[in-house]
Coordinates of N, CA and C and ligand atoms in Angstrom, one line a residue:
X1 N 14.8 -3.3 5.2 CA 13.6 -4.2 5.2 C 12.7 -3.8 4.0
X2 N 12.4 -4.7 3.2 CA 11.5 -4.4 2.0 C 10.2 -5.2 2.3
X3 N 9.1 -4.5 2.5 CA 7.8 -5.0 2.9 C 6.8 -4.7 1.8
X4 N 5.9 -5.7 1.7 CA 4.7 -5.4 0.8 C 3.5 -5.6 1.7
X5 N 2.6 -4.6 1.6 CA 1.3 -4.7 2.3 C 0.3 -5.0 1.2
X6 N -0.3 -6.2 1.3 CA -1.2 -6.8 0.3 C -2.6 -6.9 0.9
X7 N -3.6 -6.5 0.2 CA -4.9 -6.7 0.7 C -5.9 -5.9 -0.1
X8 N -7.2 -6.2 0.1 CA -8.2 -5.5 -0.7 C -8.3 -4.0 -0.3
X9 N -9.0 -3.2 -1.2 CA -9.2 -1.8 -0.8 C -9.9 -1.6 0.5
X10 N -9.4 -0.8 1.4 CA -10.0 -0.5 2.6 C -9.6 -1.5 3.8
X11 N -8.7 -2.4 3.5 CA -8.3 -3.4 4.5 C -7.4 -2.8 5.5
X12 N -6.9 -1.5 5.3 CA -6.1 -0.8 6.3 C -4.6 -0.8 6.0
X13 N -4.2 -1.0 4.7 CA -2.8 -1.0 4.3 C -2.2 0.4 4.6
X14 N -2.9 1.4 4.1 CA -2.4 2.8 4.2 C -2.3 3.2 5.7
X15 N -3.3 2.9 6.5 CA -3.3 3.3 7.9 C -2.1 2.7 8.6
X16 N -1.9 1.4 8.4 CA -0.8 0.7 9.1 C 0.6 1.1 8.5
X17 N 0.7 1.3 7.2 CA 1.9 1.7 6.6 C 2.4 3.1 7.1
X18 N 1.4 4.0 7.3 CA 1.8 5.3 7.8 C 2.4 5.2 9.2
X19 N 1.7 4.3 10.0 CA 2.2 4.2 11.4 C 3.6 3.5 11.5
X20 N 3.8 2.5 10.6 CA 5.1 1.9 10.6 C 6.2 2.8 10.1
X21 N 5.8 3.6 9.1 CA 6.8 4.6 8.6 C 7.2 5.6 9.7
X22 N 6.2 6.0 10.5 CA 6.6 7.0 11.5 C 7.5 6.3 12.6
X23 N 7.3 5.0 12.8 CA 8.1 4.4 13.8 C 9.5 3.9 13.3
X24 N 9.5 3.4 12.1 CA 10.8 2.8 11.6 C 11.5 3.6 10.6
X25 N 10.9 4.7 10.1 CA 11.5 5.5 9.0 C 11.7 4.8 7.7
X26 N 11.0 3.7 7.5 CA 11.0 3.1 6.1 C 9.9 3.9 5.4
X27 N 10.2 4.5 4.2 CA 9.1 5.3 3.6 C 8.0 4.4 3.1
X28 N 6.8 5.0 3.1 CA 5.6 4.3 2.5 C 5.5 4.6 1.0
X29 N 5.6 3.6 0.2 CA 5.5 3.9 -1.3 C 4.2 3.4 -1.7
X30 N 3.3 4.4 -1.8 CA 1.9 4.1 -2.2 C 1.7 4.5 -3.7
X31 N 1.4 3.5 -4.5 CA 1.2 3.9 -5.9 C -0.1 4.7 -6.1
X32 N -1.1 4.4 -5.2 CA -2.3 5.2 -5.3 C -2.0 6.7 -5.0
X33 N -1.2 6.9 -3.9 CA -0.9 8.3 -3.6 C -0.1 9.0 -4.7
X34 N 0.8 8.2 -5.3 CA 1.6 8.8 -6.4 C 0.7 9.2 -7.5
X35 N -0.2 8.3 -7.8 CA -1.1 8.6 -9.0 C -2.0 9.8 -8.6
X36 N -2.5 9.9 -7.4 CA -3.3 11.0 -7.0 C -2.5 12.3 -7.0
X37 N -1.2 12.2 -6.7 CA -0.4 13.5 -6.7 C -0.3 13.9 -8.2
X38 N -0.2 13.0 -9.1 CA -0.1 13.3 -10.5 C -1.4 14.0 -11.0
X39 N -2.6 13.4 -10.5 CA -3.9 14.0 -10.8 C -3.9 15.4 -10.3
X40 N -3.5 15.6 -9.0 CA -3.6 17.0 -8.4 C -2.7 18.0 -9.2
X41 N -1.6 17.5 -9.8 CA -0.7 18.4 -10.5 C -1.1 18.5 -12.0
X42 N -2.1 17.8 -12.4 CA -2.6 17.9 -13.7 C -1.6 17.4 -14.8
X43 N -0.8 16.4 -14.4 CA 0.2 15.9 -15.4 C -0.6 15.0 -16.4
X44 N 0.1 14.7 -17.5 CA -0.5 13.9 -18.6 C -0.8 12.5 -18.0
X45 N 0.1 12.0 -17.2 CA -0.1 10.7 -16.6 C -1.3 10.7 -15.7
X46 N -1.4 11.8 -14.9 CA -2.5 12.0 -14.0 C -3.9 12.0 -14.7
X47 N -3.9 12.8 -15.8 CA -5.2 12.9 -16.5 C -5.6 11.5 -17.1
X48 N -4.6 10.8 -17.6 CA -5.0 9.4 -18.2 C -5.4 8.5 -17.0
X49 N -4.6 8.5 -15.9 CA -4.9 7.6 -14.8 C -6.3 7.9 -14.1
X50 N -6.6 9.2 -14.1 CA -7.9 9.5 -13.4 C -9.1 8.8 -13.9
X51 N -9.2 8.7 -15.2 CA -10.3 8.0 -15.8 C -10.4 6.5 -15.3
X52 N -9.3 5.9 -15.3 CA -9.2 4.5 -14.9 C -9.5 4.3 -13.4
X53 N -8.9 5.2 -12.6 CA -9.1 5.1 -11.2 C -10.6 5.4 -10.8
X54 N -11.2 6.4 -11.4 CA -12.6 6.8 -11.1 C -13.5 5.7 -11.5
X55 N -13.1 4.8 -12.4 CA -14.0 3.6 -12.8 C -13.6 2.4 -11.9
X56 N -12.6 2.5 -11.1 CA -12.2 1.3 -10.3 C -11.3 0.3 -11.0
X57 N -10.8 0.7 -12.2 CA -9.9 -0.2 -12.9 C -8.4 0.1 -12.5
X58 N -7.6 -0.8 -12.8 CA -6.1 -0.6 -12.6 C -5.5 0.2 -13.7
X59 N -4.5 1.0 -13.4 CA -3.8 1.7 -14.4 C -2.8 0.7 -15.0
X60 N -2.3 0.9 -16.2 CA -1.4 -0.1 -16.8 C -0.2 -0.4 -16.0
X61 N 0.2 -1.7 -16.1 CA 1.4 -2.1 -15.3 C 2.6 -1.3 -15.5
X62 N 2.9 -0.9 -16.8 CA 4.1 -0.2 -17.1 C 4.2 1.1 -16.4
X63 N 3.0 1.8 -16.2 CA 3.0 3.1 -15.6 C 3.4 3.0 -14.1
X64 N 2.8 2.0 -13.4 CA 3.2 1.9 -12.0 C 4.5 1.3 -11.7
X65 N 4.9 0.4 -12.6 CA 6.3 -0.2 -12.5 C 7.3 0.9 -12.7
X66 N 7.1 1.8 -13.6 CA 8.0 2.9 -13.9 C 8.1 3.8 -12.7
X67 N 6.9 4.1 -12.1 CA 6.9 5.0 -10.9 C 7.7 4.4 -9.8
X68 N 7.6 3.1 -9.5 CA 8.3 2.5 -8.4 C 9.8 2.4 -8.7
X69 N 10.1 2.1 -10.0 CA 11.5 2.0 -10.4 C 12.2 3.3 -10.1
X70 N 11.6 4.4 -10.4 CA 12.2 5.7 -10.1 C 12.2 6.0 -8.6
X71 N 11.1 5.7 -8.0 CA 11.0 6.1 -6.5 C 12.0 5.4 -5.7
X72 N 12.4 4.1 -6.0 CA 13.3 3.4 -5.1 C 14.7 3.8 -5.3
X73 N 14.9 4.7 -6.3 CA 16.3 5.2 -6.4 C 16.6 6.3 -5.4
X74 N 15.5 6.9 -4.7 CA 15.7 8.0 -3.8 C 16.5 7.5 -2.5
X75 N 17.3 8.3 -1.9 CA 18.1 7.9 -0.8 C 17.3 7.5 0.4
X76 N 16.1 8.0 0.5 CA 15.3 7.6 1.7 C 14.9 6.1 1.7
X77 N 15.1 5.4 0.5 CA 14.8 4.0 0.4 C 16.0 3.1 0.7
X78 N 17.1 3.7 1.1 CA 18.4 3.0 1.3 C 18.2 1.9 2.4
X79 N 17.4 2.3 3.4 CA 17.3 1.3 4.6 C 16.1 0.4 4.4
X80 N 15.4 0.6 3.3 CA 14.2 -0.2 3.1 C 13.0 0.6 2.8
X81 N 11.8 0.0 2.6 CA 10.6 0.7 2.2 C 9.4 -0.2 2.4
X82 N 8.2 0.4 2.4 CA 7.0 -0.4 2.5 C 6.2 -0.1 1.3
X83 N 5.9 -1.2 0.5 CA 5.1 -1.0 -0.7 C 3.6 -1.2 -0.3
X84 N 2.9 -0.1 -0.6 CA 1.5 -0.1 -0.2 C 0.6 0.0 -1.5
X85 N 0.0 -1.1 -1.9 CA -0.8 -1.1 -3.1 C 0.0 -1.4 -4.3
X86 N 1.2 -1.9 -4.2 CA 2.0 -2.4 -5.3 C 2.8 -3.6 -4.8
X87 N 3.0 -4.6 -5.5 CA 2.4 -4.9 -6.8 C 0.9 -5.3 -6.7
X88 N 0.2 -5.2 -7.8 CA -1.2 -5.5 -7.9 C -1.6 -6.5 -8.9
X89 N -0.6 -7.0 -9.7 CA -0.8 -8.0 -10.7 C 0.5 -8.9 -10.7
X90 N 0.3 -10.1 -11.2 CA 1.5 -11.0 -11.3 C 2.6 -10.3 -12.1
X91 N 2.2 -9.7 -13.2 CA 3.2 -9.0 -14.0 C 4.0 -7.9 -13.2
X92 N 3.3 -7.2 -12.4 CA 4.0 -6.2 -11.5 C 4.9 -6.8 -10.5
X93 N 4.5 -8.0 -10.0 CA 5.3 -8.7 -9.0 C 6.6 -9.2 -9.7
X94 N 6.4 -9.7 -10.9 CA 7.6 -10.2 -11.6 C 8.6 -9.1 -11.9
X95 N 8.0 -7.9 -12.3 CA 8.9 -6.7 -12.6 C 9.6 -6.3 -11.3
X96 N 8.9 -6.3 -10.2 CA 9.5 -5.9 -8.9 C 10.6 -6.9 -8.6
X97 N 10.4 -8.2 -8.7 CA 11.5 -9.2 -8.4 C 12.7 -8.9 -9.2
X98 N 12.4 -8.6 -10.5 CA 13.5 -8.3 -11.4 C 14.3 -7.0 -11.1
X99 N 13.5 -6.0 -10.8 CA 14.2 -4.7 -10.5 C 15.0 -4.8 -9.1
X100 N 14.5 -5.6 -8.2 CA 15.2 -5.7 -6.9 C 16.4 -6.6 -7.1
X101 N 16.3 -7.7 -7.9 CA 17.4 -8.6 -8.1 C 18.6 -7.9 -8.8
X102 N 18.2 -6.9 -9.7 CA 19.3 -6.2 -10.3 C 20.1 -5.4 -9.3
X103 N 19.5 -5.1 -8.1 CA 20.2 -4.3 -7.1 C 20.8 -5.3 -6.0
X104 N 20.6 -6.6 -6.2 CA 21.0 -7.6 -5.2 C 20.1 -7.6 -4.0
X105 N 18.8 -7.3 -4.2 CA 17.9 -7.2 -3.2 C 16.7 -8.1 -3.4
X106 N 15.8 -8.3 -2.4 CA 14.6 -9.0 -2.6 C 13.6 -8.6 -1.6
X107 N 12.4 -9.0 -1.8 CA 11.3 -8.7 -0.8 C 11.5 -9.5 0.4
X108 N 11.4 -8.9 1.6 CA 11.6 -9.7 2.9 C 10.3 -10.3 3.3
X109 N 9.2 -9.6 3.3 CA 8.0 -10.1 3.9 C 6.7 -9.5 3.1
X110 N 5.7 -10.3 2.9 CA 4.5 -9.8 2.4 C 3.4 -10.0 3.4
X111 N 2.8 -8.9 3.9 CA 1.8 -9.0 4.9 C 0.4 -8.9 4.2
X112 N -0.4 -10.0 4.4 CA -1.7 -10.0 3.7 C -2.7 -9.6 4.7
X113 N -3.5 -8.5 4.4 CA -4.5 -8.0 5.3 C -5.8 -8.7 4.9
X114 N -6.2 -9.7 5.8 CA -7.4 -10.5 5.5 C -8.7 -9.9 6.1
X115 N -9.7 -9.7 5.3 CA -11.0 -9.1 5.7 C -12.0 -9.4 4.6
X116 N -13.3 -9.7 5.0 CA -14.3 -9.9 4.1 C -14.8 -8.7 3.4
X117 N -15.2 -8.8 2.1 CA -15.7 -7.7 1.3 C -16.8 -6.9 2.1
X118 N -17.7 -7.6 2.7 CA -18.8 -6.9 3.4 C -18.4 -5.8 4.4
X119 N -17.3 -6.0 5.0 CA -16.8 -5.0 6.0 C -16.2 -3.8 5.3
X120 N -15.8 -4.0 4.1 CA -15.0 -2.9 3.4 C -15.8 -1.8 2.9
X121 N -17.0 -2.1 2.5 CA -17.9 -1.0 1.8 C -18.1 0.1 2.8
X122 N -18.4 -0.3 4.1 CA -18.7 0.8 5.1 C -17.4 1.5 5.5
X123 N -16.3 0.8 5.5 CA -15.0 1.5 5.8 C -14.7 2.5 4.8
X124 N -14.9 2.1 3.5 CA -14.4 3.0 2.4 C -15.4 4.2 2.1
X125 N -16.7 3.8 2.2 CA -17.7 4.9 1.9 C -17.6 6.0 3.0
X126 N -17.2 5.6 4.2 CA -17.1 6.6 5.3 C -15.7 7.3 5.4
X127 N -14.8 6.8 4.6 CA -13.4 7.4 4.7 C -13.4 8.8 4.2
X128 N -12.6 9.6 4.9 CA -12.4 11.0 4.5 C -10.9 11.2 4.7
X129 N -10.3 12.0 3.8 CA -8.8 12.2 3.8 C -8.5 13.7 3.7
X130 N -7.5 14.1 4.5 CA -7.1 15.5 4.4 C -6.5 15.8 3.0
X131 N -6.9 16.9 2.3 CA -6.5 17.2 1.0 C -5.0 17.6 1.0
X132 N -4.5 18.0 2.2 CA -3.1 18.5 2.2 C -2.1 17.5 2.8
X133 N -2.4 17.0 4.1 CA -1.4 16.2 4.8 C -1.8 14.7 4.7
X134 N -2.9 14.3 4.1 CA -3.3 13.0 3.9 C -3.7 12.2 5.1
X135 N -3.9 12.9 6.2 CA -4.4 12.3 7.5 C -5.8 11.7 7.2
X136 N -6.0 10.5 7.7 CA -7.3 9.8 7.3 C -8.3 9.9 8.5
X137 N -9.5 10.0 8.1 CA -10.6 10.0 9.1 C -11.7 9.0 8.6
X138 N -12.7 8.8 9.5 CA -13.9 8.0 9.1 C -15.1 8.7 9.7
X139 N -16.1 8.9 8.9 CA -17.2 9.8 9.4 C -17.8 9.2 10.7
X140 N -17.8 7.9 10.9 CA -18.4 7.3 12.1 C -17.4 7.0 13.2
X141 N -16.3 6.3 12.8 CA -15.4 5.8 13.8 C -14.3 6.8 14.2
X142 N -13.9 7.7 13.4 CA -12.8 8.7 13.7 C -13.0 10.0 12.9
X143 N -14.1 10.7 13.2 CA -14.3 11.9 12.4 C -13.4 13.1 12.9
X144 N -13.1 14.1 12.0 CA -12.3 15.2 12.5 C -13.2 16.0 13.6
X145 N -12.5 16.8 14.4 CA -13.2 17.5 15.5 C -14.2 18.5 14.9
X146 N -13.7 19.2 13.9 CA -14.6 20.1 13.2 C -14.9 19.5 11.8
X147 N -16.2 19.4 11.5 CA -16.7 18.7 10.3 C -15.9 19.3 9.0
X148 N -15.3 18.4 8.3 CA -14.7 18.8 7.0 C -13.3 19.6 7.1
X149 N -12.8 19.6 8.4 CA -11.5 20.3 8.6 C -10.5 19.4 9.3
X150 N -9.3 19.4 8.7 CA -8.3 18.5 9.3 C -7.8 18.9 10.6
X151 N -7.8 18.0 11.6 CA -7.4 18.3 13.0 C -5.9 18.8 13.0
X152 N -5.1 18.2 12.1 CA -3.7 18.4 12.1 C -3.2 19.7 11.5
X153 N -3.8 19.9 10.2 CA -3.3 21.1 9.5 C -4.3 22.1 9.1
X154 N -5.6 21.8 9.4 CA -6.6 22.8 9.2 C -7.1 22.9 7.7
X155 N -6.6 22.1 6.9 CA -7.0 22.1 5.5 C -8.3 21.2 5.3
X156 N -9.0 21.4 4.1 CA -10.2 20.6 3.9 C -10.0 19.1 3.9
X157 N -11.0 18.5 4.5 CA -11.0 17.0 4.5 C -12.0 16.6 3.4
X158 N -11.6 15.7 2.5 CA -12.4 15.4 1.3 C -12.7 13.9 1.2
X159 N -13.6 13.6 0.3 CA -13.9 12.1 0.1 C -13.2 11.8 -1.3
X160 N -12.5 10.7 -1.3 CA -11.9 10.3 -2.6 C -13.0 10.0 -3.7
X161 N -12.7 10.3 -4.9 CA -13.6 10.1 -6.0 C -14.0 8.7 -6.2
X162 N -13.1 7.7 -5.8 CA -13.4 6.3 -6.0 C -14.0 5.7 -4.8
X163 N -14.3 6.5 -3.7 CA -14.9 5.9 -2.5 C -16.4 6.0 -2.5
X164 N -17.1 5.7 -3.6 CA -18.5 5.6 -3.6 C -18.9 4.1 -3.9
X165 N -20.1 3.7 -3.4 CA -20.4 2.3 -3.4 C -20.2 1.6 -4.7
X166 N -20.6 2.2 -5.8 CA -20.5 1.5 -7.1 C -19.1 1.2 -7.5
X167 N -18.2 2.2 -7.3 CA -16.8 2.0 -7.6 C -16.1 1.1 -6.6
X168 N -16.5 1.2 -5.4 CA -15.9 0.3 -4.4 C -16.2 -1.2 -4.8
X169 N -17.4 -1.4 -5.2 CA -17.7 -2.8 -5.6 C -16.9 -3.3 -6.8
X170 N -16.6 -2.3 -7.7 CA -15.8 -2.6 -8.9 C -14.3 -2.9 -8.4
X171 N -13.8 -2.1 -7.5 CA -12.5 -2.2 -7.0 C -12.3 -3.6 -6.4
X172 N -13.3 -4.0 -5.6 CA -13.2 -5.3 -5.0 C -13.2 -6.4 -6.0
X173 N -14.0 -6.3 -7.1 CA -14.0 -7.3 -8.1 C -12.6 -7.4 -8.8
X174 N -12.1 -6.2 -9.1 CA -10.7 -6.1 -9.7 C -9.7 -6.8 -8.8
X175 N -9.8 -6.5 -7.5 CA -8.9 -7.1 -6.5 C -8.9 -8.6 -6.6
X176 N -10.1 -9.2 -6.5 CA -10.2 -10.7 -6.5 C -9.7 -11.2 -7.9
X177 N -10.0 -10.6 -9.0 CA -9.6 -11.1 -10.3 C -8.1 -10.9 -10.5
X178 N -7.6 -9.8 -10.2 CA -6.2 -9.4 -10.7 C -5.1 -9.4 -9.6
X179 N -5.5 -9.1 -8.4 CA -4.5 -9.0 -7.3 C -4.4 -10.2 -6.4
X180 N -5.6 -10.8 -6.1 CA -5.5 -12.0 -5.2 C -4.6 -13.1 -5.7
X181 N -4.3 -13.3 -7.0 CA -3.4 -14.4 -7.3 C -2.0 -14.2 -6.7
X182 N -1.7 -12.9 -6.3 CA -0.4 -12.7 -5.6 C -0.3 -13.4 -4.3
X183 N -1.4 -13.8 -3.7 CA -1.4 -14.5 -2.4 C -0.6 -15.8 -2.6
X184 N -1.0 -16.5 -3.7 CA -0.3 -17.8 -4.0 C 1.2 -17.5 -4.4
X185 N 1.3 -16.5 -5.2 CA 2.7 -16.2 -5.8 C 3.7 -16.0 -4.6
X186 N 3.3 -15.2 -3.6 CA 4.2 -15.0 -2.5 C 4.2 -16.1 -1.4
X187 N 3.1 -16.8 -1.4 CA 3.1 -18.0 -0.5 C 4.1 -19.0 -1.0
X188 N 4.1 -19.2 -2.3 CA 5.1 -20.2 -2.9 C 6.5 -19.7 -2.6
X189 N 6.7 -18.4 -2.5 CA 8.1 -17.9 -2.2 C 8.4 -18.0 -0.7
X190 N 7.4 -18.4 0.1 CA 7.6 -18.5 1.6 C 7.6 -17.1 2.2
X191 N 7.0 -16.1 1.6 CA 7.1 -14.8 2.2 C 5.8 -14.2 2.7
X192 N 4.8 -15.0 2.5 CA 3.4 -14.4 2.9 C 3.1 -14.7 4.4
X193 N 2.6 -13.6 5.0 CA 2.1 -13.8 6.4 C 0.8 -13.1 6.5
X194 N -0.3 -13.9 6.6 CA -1.6 -13.3 6.7 C -1.9 -12.8 8.1
X195 N -2.6 -11.6 8.2 CA -3.0 -11.1 9.5 C -4.5 -10.8 9.4
X196 N -5.2 -10.8 10.6 CA -6.6 -10.5 10.7 C -6.8 -9.0 10.7
X197 N -7.3 -8.5 9.6 CA -7.4 -7.0 9.4 C -8.7 -6.5 10.0
X198 N -9.5 -7.4 10.6 CA -10.8 -6.9 11.1 C -10.7 -6.4 12.5
X199 N -9.5 -6.6 13.1 CA -9.4 -6.2 14.5 C -9.2 -4.7 14.6
X200 N -9.2 -4.2 15.8 CA -9.0 -2.7 16.0 C -7.6 -2.3 15.5
X201 N -7.5 -1.0 15.1 CA -6.2 -0.6 14.5 C -5.0 -0.9 15.3
X202 N -5.0 -0.7 16.6 CA -3.8 -1.0 17.5 C -3.5 -2.5 17.5
X203 N -4.5 -3.3 17.5 CA -4.2 -4.7 17.5 C -3.6 -5.2 16.1
X204 N -4.2 -4.6 15.0 CA -3.6 -4.9 13.7 C -2.1 -4.5 13.7
X205 N -1.9 -3.3 14.2 CA -0.5 -2.8 14.2 C 0.5 -3.7 15.0
X206 N 0.0 -4.2 16.1 CA 0.9 -5.1 16.9 C 1.2 -6.3 16.1
X207 N 0.2 -6.8 15.4 CA 0.4 -8.0 14.6 C 1.3 -7.7 13.4
X208 N 1.2 -6.5 12.8 CA 2.1 -6.2 11.7 C 3.6 -6.2 12.3
X209 N 3.8 -5.6 13.4 CA 5.1 -5.5 14.0 C 5.6 -6.9 14.3
X210 N 4.8 -7.7 14.9 CA 5.2 -9.1 15.2 C 5.5 -9.9 14.0
X211 N 5.0 -9.5 12.8 CA 5.2 -10.3 11.6 C 6.5 -9.9 10.9
X212 N 7.2 -8.9 11.4 CA 8.4 -8.5 10.7 C 9.5 -9.5 10.9
X213 N 10.2 -9.9 9.9 CA 11.4 -10.8 10.1 C 12.4 -10.2 11.0
X214 N 13.0 -11.0 11.8 CA 14.0 -10.4 12.8 C 15.1 -9.7 12.1
X215 N 15.6 -10.3 11.0 CA 16.7 -9.7 10.3 C 16.3 -9.7 8.8
X216 N 16.4 -8.6 8.1 CA 16.0 -8.6 6.7 C 17.1 -9.0 5.8
X217 N 16.7 -9.5 4.6 CA 17.7 -9.8 3.6 C 18.5 -8.5 3.2
X218 N 17.7 -7.4 3.3 CA 18.3 -6.0 3.0 C 19.4 -5.7 4.0
X219 N 19.1 -6.0 5.3 CA 20.1 -5.7 6.3 C 21.3 -6.6 6.1
X220 N 21.1 -7.9 5.8 CA 22.2 -8.8 5.6 C 23.1 -8.4 4.5
X221 N 22.4 -7.9 3.4 CA 23.2 -7.4 2.2 C 24.1 -6.2 2.6
X222 N 23.5 -5.3 3.4 CA 24.3 -4.1 3.8 C 25.5 -4.5 4.7
X223 N 25.2 -5.5 5.7 CA 26.2 -5.9 6.6 C 27.4 -6.5 5.8
X224 N 27.0 -7.4 4.8 CA 28.1 -8.0 4.0 C 28.9 -7.0 3.3
X225 N 28.2 -6.0 2.7 CA 28.8 -4.9 1.9 C 29.8 -4.2 2.8
X226 N 29.4 -3.9 4.1 CA 30.3 -3.1 5.0 C 31.5 -4.0 5.5
X227 N 31.2 -5.3 5.6 CA 32.3 -6.2 6.1 C 33.4 -6.4 5.1
X228 N 33.1 -6.1 3.8 CA 34.1 -6.3 2.8 C 35.3 -5.3 2.9
Ligands
LIG1 P1 -5.1 2.9 -3.7 O1 -5.0 4.3 -3.3 O2 -3.9 2.0 -3.5 O3 -6.3 2.3 -3.0 P2 -6.7 0.8 -2.5 O4 -5.8 -0.3 -2.6 O5 -8.0 0.6 -3.1 O6 -6.6 0.9 -1.0 P3 -7.2 2.0 -0.1 O7 -6.3 3.2 0.0 O8 -8.6 2.3 -0.6 O9 -7.4 1.2 1.3 P4 -6.3 0.8 2.4 O10 -6.2 -0.7 2.4 O11 -5.1 1.6 2.3 O12 -7.2 1.2 3.7 P5 -7.0 2.5 4.6 O13 -5.9 2.3 5.5 O14 -7.1 3.7 3.8 O15 -5.5 2.7 -5.2 C1 -6.5 3.5 -5.8 C2 -6.5 3.3 -7.3 O16 -5.2 3.6 -7.9 C3 -6.7 1.8 -7.8 O17 -8.1 1.5 -7.8 C4 -6.1 1.8 -9.2 O18 -6.9 2.4 -10.1 C5 -4.9 2.7 -9.0 N1 -3.7 2.0 -8.5 C6 -3.0 2.1 -7.4 N2 -2.0 1.3 -7.3 C7 -2.0 0.6 -8.5 C8 -1.2 -0.5 -9.0 N3 -0.1 -1.0 -8.3 N4 -1.5 -1.0 -10.2 C9 -2.5 -0.4 -11.0 N5 -3.3 0.5 -10.5 C10 -3.1 1.0 -9.3 O19 -8.4 2.3 5.5 C11 -9.7 2.5 4.9 C12 -10.6 3.1 5.9 O20 -10.8 2.1 7.0 C13 -10.2 4.4 6.6 O21 -11.3 5.2 6.9 C14 -9.5 3.9 7.9 O22 -9.6 4.9 8.9 C15 -10.4 2.7 8.3 N6 -9.7 1.6 8.9 C16 -8.4 1.2 8.7 N7 -8.0 0.2 9.5 C17 -9.1 0.0 10.3 C18 -9.4 -1.0 11.4 N8 -8.5 -1.9 11.8 N9 -10.6 -0.9 11.9 C19 -11.6 0.0 11.5 N10 -11.4 0.9 10.5 C20 -10.2 0.9 9.9

């Protein structure tokens, strides 16, 4: 199953992708997490990307396309994967279609997380993330038991550098200008399924699961390959 989670920053893509990954074993491929890992490791790519991310801008298409191209070669992607935060431009979507078609594959479903901008500022400015295991918290709705300490692994819980009001507003502008055209792109391909992302997390998850195609193109491809 090849899934894309499409939606504005804070719409819940990462939250739902983590849960689906835990249940289905399709890895979550988050370009944001990959870029932050590069920043933490102090790589050249990370140093260049940090400036753009801290300002709420997208990093160049070629950088993220290259990361995804390499990542999907890993054996854990053989049964499918969830793309979280990629593609984010029409050019990235076209590159993805191209790299999948070279493997005889295609995107099965694009789940669009629908929510108004007004609800996102509060979600993002209150978000906290474990610096080690990436467990997510929210200062109001789901705080850690001990302030600043991860319930799961005991490491510090931090605020992302781009989760301040000024940068959140910029990220939302960038989403509407550069990413929202993907809604039409995937709608025309008949792959788009919008869900109401304002509901409680469990309800959103039920909707995500209900949105999955019964049988994926990926699965059909593997069945045909084994039948030969
Ligand atoms: P990235 O890390 O992808 O961030 P994003 O898309 O801005 O998305 P977020 O992670 O902020 O939000 P989310 O939708 O995952 O929501 P979450 O589940 O965390 O990208 C960061 C930057 O990297 C970009 O700005 C760009 O610079 C660069 N980048 C990344 N990919 C790129 C690409 N492809 N091309 C170019 N540049 C790229 O939830 C948010 C909060 O809400 C949490 O606190 C959560 O607990 C809470 N919450 C979630 N669901 C609910 C719910 N149903 N009800 C109440 N609260 C909820």
